[in-house]
Amino acid sequence: EIFFPELKIALVSEFHNDLIRNQNARVLGSDGGSLHYSIFNKKLLIITGSKKAMEDILDRYLTFPPN
């Protein structure tokens, strides 16, 4: 069991794969509360607390890639 007090959830699930903005991502949790991470361009680790936040960050990086 993993507890995230800032998200007010306890996660008892496993990571599963997802495709967000054509980028591989891993998700822990469900719609009630989740943790998403993705490695952008094999250089940058992005960790968010929601799919929407991951989509927003990836949109920005796909438009203006970091150096």
A tleap script that builds the chain and sets N, CA, C and O, in Angstrom:
source leaprc.protein.ff14SB
mol = sequence {
  NGLU ILE PHE PHE PRO GLU LEU LYS ILE ALA
  LEU VAL SER GLU PHE HIE ASN ASP LEU ILE
  ARG ASN GLN ASN ALA ARG VAL LEU GLY SER
  ASP GLY GLY SER LEU HIE TYR SER ILE PHE
  ASN LYS LYS LEU LEU ILE ILE THR GLY SER
  LYS LYS ALA MET GLU ASP ILE LEU ASP ARG
  TYR LEU THR PHE PRO PRO CASN
}
set mol.1.N position { 0.850 -1.178 0.000 }
set mol.1.CA position { 0.000 0.000 0.000 }
set mol.1.C position { 0.892 1.237 0.000 }
set mol.1.O position { 1.849 1.326 0.769 }
set mol.2.N position { 0.576 2.160 -0.846 }
set mol.2.CA position { 1.302 3.422 -0.935 }
set mol.2.C position { 0.338 4.536 -0.570 }
set mol.2.O position { -0.771 4.594 -1.102 }
set mol.3.N position { 0.750 5.430 0.340 }
set mol.3.CA position { -0.119 6.503 0.793 }
set mol.3.C position { 0.445 7.843 0.362 }
set mol.3.O position { 1.616 8.134 0.604 }
set mol.4.N position { -0.375 8.654 -0.269 }
set mol.4.CA position { -0.006 9.990 -0.709 }
set mol.4.C position { -0.875 10.996 0.037 }
set mol.4.O position { -1.988 11.286 -0.403 }
set mol.5.N position { -0.391 11.535 1.161 }
set mol.5.CA position { -1.237 12.437 1.953 }
set mol.5.C position { -1.643 13.694 1.206 }
set mol.5.O position { -2.742 14.203 1.426 }
set mol.6.N position { -0.785 14.215 0.324 }
set mol.6.CA position { -1.148 15.423 -0.415 }
set mol.6.C position { -2.281 15.160 -1.410 }
set mol.6.O position { -3.016 16.081 -1.767 }
set mol.7.N position { -2.426 13.922 -1.855 }
set mol.7.CA position { -3.525 13.564 -2.754 }
set mol.7.C position { -4.715 12.999 -1.982 }
set mol.7.O position { -5.789 12.793 -2.547 }
set mol.8.N position { -4.515 12.746 -0.670 }
set mol.8.CA position { -5.550 12.197 0.203 }
set mol.8.C position { -6.068 10.853 -0.291 }
set mol.8.O position { -7.267 10.578 -0.248 }
set mol.9.N position { -5.128 10.010 -0.769 }
set mol.9.CA position { -5.512 8.687 -1.251 }
set mol.9.C position { -4.490 7.652 -0.795 }
set mol.9.O position { -3.326 7.973 -0.555 }
set mol.10.N position { -4.929 6.443 -0.684 }
set mol.10.CA position { -4.048 5.300 -0.471 }
set mol.10.C position { -4.218 4.398 -1.687 }
set mol.10.O position { -5.333 3.988 -2.010 }
set mol.11.N position { -3.131 4.096 -2.348 }
set mol.11.CA position { -3.194 3.308 -3.568 }
set mol.11.C position { -2.754 1.878 -3.289 }
set mol.11.O position { -1.689 1.647 -2.717 }
set mol.12.N position { -3.565 0.942 -3.688 }
set mol.12.CA position { -3.254 -0.454 -3.477 }
set mol.12.C position { -3.276 -1.169 -4.828 }
set mol.12.O position { -3.619 -2.349 -4.896 }
set mol.13.N position { -2.926 -0.488 -5.866 }
set mol.13.CA position { -2.971 -1.078 -7.195 }
set mol.13.C position { -1.567 -1.130 -7.785 }
set mol.13.O position { -0.593 -0.743 -7.139 }
set mol.14.N position { -1.480 -1.608 -9.008 }
set mol.14.CA position { -0.214 -1.693 -9.713 }
set mol.14.C position { -0.186 -0.653 -10.828 }
set mol.14.O position { -1.229 -0.168 -11.267 }
set mol.15.N position { 1.010 -0.322 -11.275 }
set mol.15.CA position { 1.138 0.566 -12.422 }
set mol.15.C position { 0.594 -0.121 -13.661 }
set mol.15.O position { 0.742 -1.333 -13.819 }
set mol.16.N position { -0.033 0.643 -14.537 }
set mol.16.CA position { -0.417 0.139 -15.842 }
set mol.16.C position { 0.031 1.142 -16.904 }
set mol.16.O position { 0.253 2.316 -16.608 }
set mol.17.N position { 0.158 0.677 -18.118 }
set mol.17.CA position { 0.620 1.511 -19.224 }
set mol.17.C position { -0.518 2.342 -19.792 }
set mol.17.O position { -1.677 1.927 -19.796 }
set mol.18.N position { -0.160 3.519 -20.267 }
set mol.18.CA position { -1.123 4.405 -20.924 }
set mol.18.C position { -0.376 5.155 -22.018 }
set mol.18.O position { 0.850 5.257 -21.984 }
set mol.19.N position { -1.102 5.669 -22.966 }
set mol.19.CA position { -0.534 6.488 -24.034 }
set mol.19.C position { -1.196 7.855 -23.930 }
set mol.19.O position { -2.401 7.986 -24.143 }
set mol.20.N position { -0.403 8.875 -23.601 }
set mol.20.CA position { -0.916 10.227 -23.424 }
set mol.20.C position { -0.176 11.132 -24.390 }
set mol.20.O position { 1.047 11.257 -24.318 }
set mol.21.N position { -0.913 11.764 -25.294 }
set mol.21.CA position { -0.318 12.654 -26.306 }
set mol.21.C position { 0.805 11.938 -27.065 }
set mol.21.O position { 1.858 12.512 -27.343 }
set mol.22.N position { 0.545 10.660 -27.392 }
set mol.22.CA position { 1.463 9.824 -28.148 }
set mol.22.C position { 2.783 9.588 -27.404 }
set mol.22.O position { 3.806 9.300 -28.026 }
set mol.23.N position { 2.755 9.709 -26.082 }
set mol.23.CA position { 3.920 9.446 -25.229 }
set mol.23.C position { 3.563 8.301 -24.276 }
set mol.23.O position { 2.463 8.260 -23.727 }
set mol.24.N position { 4.493 7.386 -24.091 }
set mol.24.CA position { 4.275 6.306 -23.135 }
set mol.24.C position { 4.230 6.875 -21.723 }
set mol.24.O position { 5.033 7.735 -21.360 }
set mol.25.N position { 3.290 6.389 -20.943 }
set mol.25.CA position { 3.148 6.825 -19.559 }
set mol.25.C position { 2.789 5.621 -18.706 }
set mol.25.O position { 2.256 4.625 -19.196 }
set mol.26.N position { 3.090 5.733 -17.436 }
set mol.26.CA position { 2.701 4.713 -16.462 }
set mol.26.C position { 1.770 5.378 -15.459 }
set mol.26.O position { 1.985 6.523 -15.061 }
set mol.27.N position { 0.735 4.650 -15.055 }
set mol.27.CA position { -0.295 5.205 -14.169 }
set mol.27.C position { -0.474 4.278 -12.981 }
set mol.27.O position { -0.578 3.061 -13.131 }
set mol.28.N position { -0.508 4.874 -11.802 }
set mol.28.CA position { -0.799 4.150 -10.568 }
set mol.28.C position { -2.073 4.741 -10.002 }
set mol.28.O position { -2.129 5.937 -9.717 }
set mol.29.N position { -3.096 3.917 -9.837 }
set mol.29.CA position { -4.355 4.401 -9.286 }
set mol.29.C position { -5.463 4.351 -10.311 }
set mol.29.O position { -5.387 3.638 -11.312 }
set mol.30.N position { -6.511 5.138 -10.030 }
set mol.30.CA position { -7.694 5.154 -10.894 }
set mol.30.C position { -8.212 6.577 -10.993 }
set mol.30.O position { -7.516 7.523 -10.622 }
set mol.31.N position { -9.434 6.733 -11.493 }
set mol.31.CA position { -10.008 8.065 -11.671 }
set mol.31.C position { -10.165 8.818 -10.355 }
set mol.31.O position { -10.114 10.048 -10.342 }
set mol.32.N position { -10.354 8.109 -9.259 }
set mol.32.CA position { -10.517 8.750 -7.962 }
set mol.32.C position { -9.255 9.429 -7.471 }
set mol.32.O position { -9.324 10.389 -6.703 }
set mol.33.N position { -8.116 8.948 -7.901 }
set mol.33.CA position { -6.830 9.512 -7.532 }
set mol.33.C position { -5.742 8.712 -8.217 }
set mol.33.O position { -5.785 7.482 -8.219 }
set mol.34.N position { -4.776 9.387 -8.793 }
set mol.34.CA position { -3.770 8.649 -9.529 }
set mol.34.C position { -2.441 9.391 -9.533 }
set mol.34.O position { -2.359 10.575 -9.205 }
set mol.35.N position { -1.410 8.657 -9.914 }
set mol.35.CA position { -0.078 9.186 -10.070 }
set mol.35.C position { 0.385 8.781 -11.463 }
set mol.35.O position { 0.385 7.596 -11.796 }
set mol.36.N position { 0.777 9.747 -12.273 }
set mol.36.CA position { 1.226 9.490 -13.641 }
set mol.36.C position { 2.691 9.869 -13.772 }
set mol.36.O position { 3.146 10.855 -13.193 }
set mol.37.N position { 3.432 9.062 -14.550 }
set mol.37.CA position { 4.776 9.494 -14.890 }
set mol.37.C position { 5.102 9.103 -16.313 }
set mol.37.O position { 4.586 8.117 -16.840 }
set mol.38.N position { 5.968 9.892 -16.927 }
set mol.38.CA position { 6.404 9.652 -18.290 }
set mol.38.C position { 7.830 10.175 -18.435 }
set mol.38.O position { 8.224 11.125 -17.760 }
set mol.39.N position { 8.585 9.556 -19.308 }
set mol.39.CA position { 9.930 10.039 -19.617 }
set mol.39.C position { 9.854 10.648 -21.007 }
set mol.39.O position { 9.670 9.944 -22.000 }
set mol.40.N position { 9.999 11.965 -21.063 }
set mol.40.CA position { 9.840 12.706 -22.307 }
set mol.40.C position { 11.174 12.731 -23.060 }
set mol.40.O position { 12.193 13.149 -22.510 }
set mol.41.N position { 11.163 12.287 -24.306 }
set mol.41.CA position { 12.344 12.267 -25.183 }
set mol.41.C position { 13.559 11.592 -24.550 }
set mol.41.O position { 14.698 11.980 -24.807 }
set mol.42.N position { 13.307 10.586 -23.726 }
set mol.42.CA position { 14.371 9.830 -23.067 }
set mol.42.C position { 15.309 10.701 -22.241 }
set mol.42.O position { 16.448 10.315 -21.981 }
set mol.43.N position { 14.827 11.890 -21.822 }
set mol.43.CA position { 15.668 12.826 -21.079 }
set mol.43.C position { 15.011 13.386 -19.833 }
set mol.43.O position { 15.697 13.653 -18.846 }
set mol.44.N position { 13.712 13.569 -19.852 }
set mol.44.CA position { 13.036 14.337 -18.815 }
set mol.44.C position { 11.937 13.507 -18.159 }
set mol.44.O position { 11.029 13.025 -18.836 }
set mol.45.N position { 12.020 13.341 -16.838 }
set mol.45.CA position { 11.007 12.618 -16.090 }
set mol.45.C position { 9.915 13.590 -15.663 }
set mol.45.O position { 10.195 14.607 -15.029 }
set mol.46.N position { 8.668 13.272 -16.012 }
set mol.46.CA position { 7.514 14.098 -15.655 }
set mol.46.C position { 6.633 13.267 -14.720 }
set mol.46.O position { 6.246 12.147 -15.055 }
set mol.47.N position { 6.320 13.821 -13.553 }
set mol.47.CA position { 5.462 13.147 -12.582 }
set mol.47.C position { 4.310 14.085 -12.245 }
set mol.47.O position { 4.532 15.240 -11.882 }
set mol.48.N position { 3.078 13.590 -12.365 }
set mol.48.CA position { 1.910 14.419 -12.070 }
set mol.48.C position { 0.898 13.627 -11.244 }
set mol.48.O position { 1.006 12.410 -11.095 }
set mol.49.N position { -0.077 14.345 -10.719 }
set mol.49.CA position { -1.138 13.730 -9.932 }
set mol.49.C position { -2.420 13.520 -10.706 }
set mol.49.O position { -3.418 13.080 -10.136 }
set mol.50.N position { -2.416 13.828 -12.018 }
set mol.50.CA position { -3.627 13.616 -12.817 }
set mol.50.C position { -3.274 13.490 -14.299 }
set mol.50.O position { -2.224 13.950 -14.748 }
set mol.51.N position { -4.171 12.862 -15.036 }
set mol.51.CA position { -3.972 12.726 -16.472 }
set mol.51.C position { -4.049 14.084 -17.155 }
set mol.51.O position { -3.298 14.345 -18.095 }
set mol.52.N position { -4.931 14.937 -16.703 }
set mol.52.CA position { -5.081 16.280 -17.277 }
set mol.52.C position { -3.781 17.074 -17.151 }
set mol.52.O position { -3.354 17.727 -18.103 }
set mol.53.N position { -3.158 17.017 -15.980 }
set mol.53.CA position { -1.883 17.723 -15.784 }
set mol.53.C position { -0.816 17.168 -16.720 }
set mol.53.O position { -0.036 17.929 -17.293 }
set mol.54.N position { -0.777 15.840 -16.879 }
set mol.54.CA position { 0.198 15.230 -17.793 }
set mol.54.C position { -0.059 15.688 -19.222 }
set mol.54.O position { 0.882 16.014 -19.946 }
set mol.55.N position { -1.322 15.715 -19.636 }
set mol.55.CA position { -1.658 16.179 -20.989 }
set mol.55.C position { -1.209 17.618 -21.208 }
set mol.55.O position { -0.645 17.943 -22.253 }
set mol.56.N position { -1.460 18.487 -20.219 }
set mol.56.CA position { -1.076 19.901 -20.339 }
set mol.56.C position { 0.435 20.074 -20.450 }
set mol.56.O position { 0.917 20.839 -21.285 }
set mol.57.N position { 1.174 19.364 -19.612 }
set mol.57.CA position { 2.631 19.462 -19.655 }
set mol.57.C position { 3.169 18.929 -20.976 }
set mol.57.O position { 4.032 19.555 -21.590 }
set mol.58.N position { 2.668 17.784 -21.417 }
set mol.58.CA position { 3.138 17.218 -22.682 }
set mol.58.C position { 2.789 18.114 -23.860 }
set mol.58.O position { 3.582 18.245 -24.792 }
set mol.59.N position { 1.609 18.734 -23.831 }
set mol.59.CA position { 1.252 19.682 -24.898 }
set mol.59.C position { 2.296 20.795 -25.009 }
set mol.59.O position { 2.722 21.156 -26.106 }
set mol.60.N position { 2.695 21.326 -23.866 }
set mol.60.CA position { 3.692 22.421 -23.870 }
set mol.60.C position { 5.041 21.933 -24.366 }
set mol.60.O position { 5.684 22.600 -25.177 }
set mol.61.N position { 5.477 20.768 -23.882 }
set mol.61.CA position { 6.781 20.252 -24.303 }
set mol.61.C position { 6.792 19.815 -25.760 }
set mol.61.O position { 7.828 19.899 -26.420 }
set mol.62.N position { 5.665 19.353 -26.270 }
set mol.62.CA position { 5.613 18.989 -27.679 }
set mol.62.C position { 5.627 20.237 -28.573 }
set mol.62.O position { 6.147 20.196 -29.688 }
set mol.63.N position { 5.057 21.344 -28.083 }
set mol.63.CA position { 5.059 22.603 -28.831 }
set mol.63.C position { 6.410 23.304 -28.710 }
set mol.63.O position { 6.955 23.791 -29.700 }
set mol.64.N position { 6.944 23.350 -27.491 }
set mol.64.CA position { 8.227 24.020 -27.223 }
set mol.64.C position { 9.123 23.046 -26.461 }
set mol.64.O position { 9.198 23.116 -25.235 }
set mol.65.N position { 9.811 22.132 -27.171 }
set mol.65.CA position { 10.629 21.130 -26.494 }
set mol.65.C position { 11.749 21.765 -25.666 }
set mol.65.O position { 12.370 22.743 -26.082 }
set mol.66.N position { 11.995 21.181 -24.474 }
set mol.66.CA position { 13.107 21.693 -23.654 }
set mol.66.C position { 14.435 21.327 -24.308 }
set mol.66.O position { 14.514 20.368 -25.075 }
set mol.67.N position { 15.466 22.090 -24.002 }
set mol.67.CA position { 16.787 21.817 -24.600 }
set mol.67.C position { 17.424 20.608 -23.993 }
set mol.67.O position { 18.533 20.236 -24.377 }
savepdb mol mol.pdb
quit
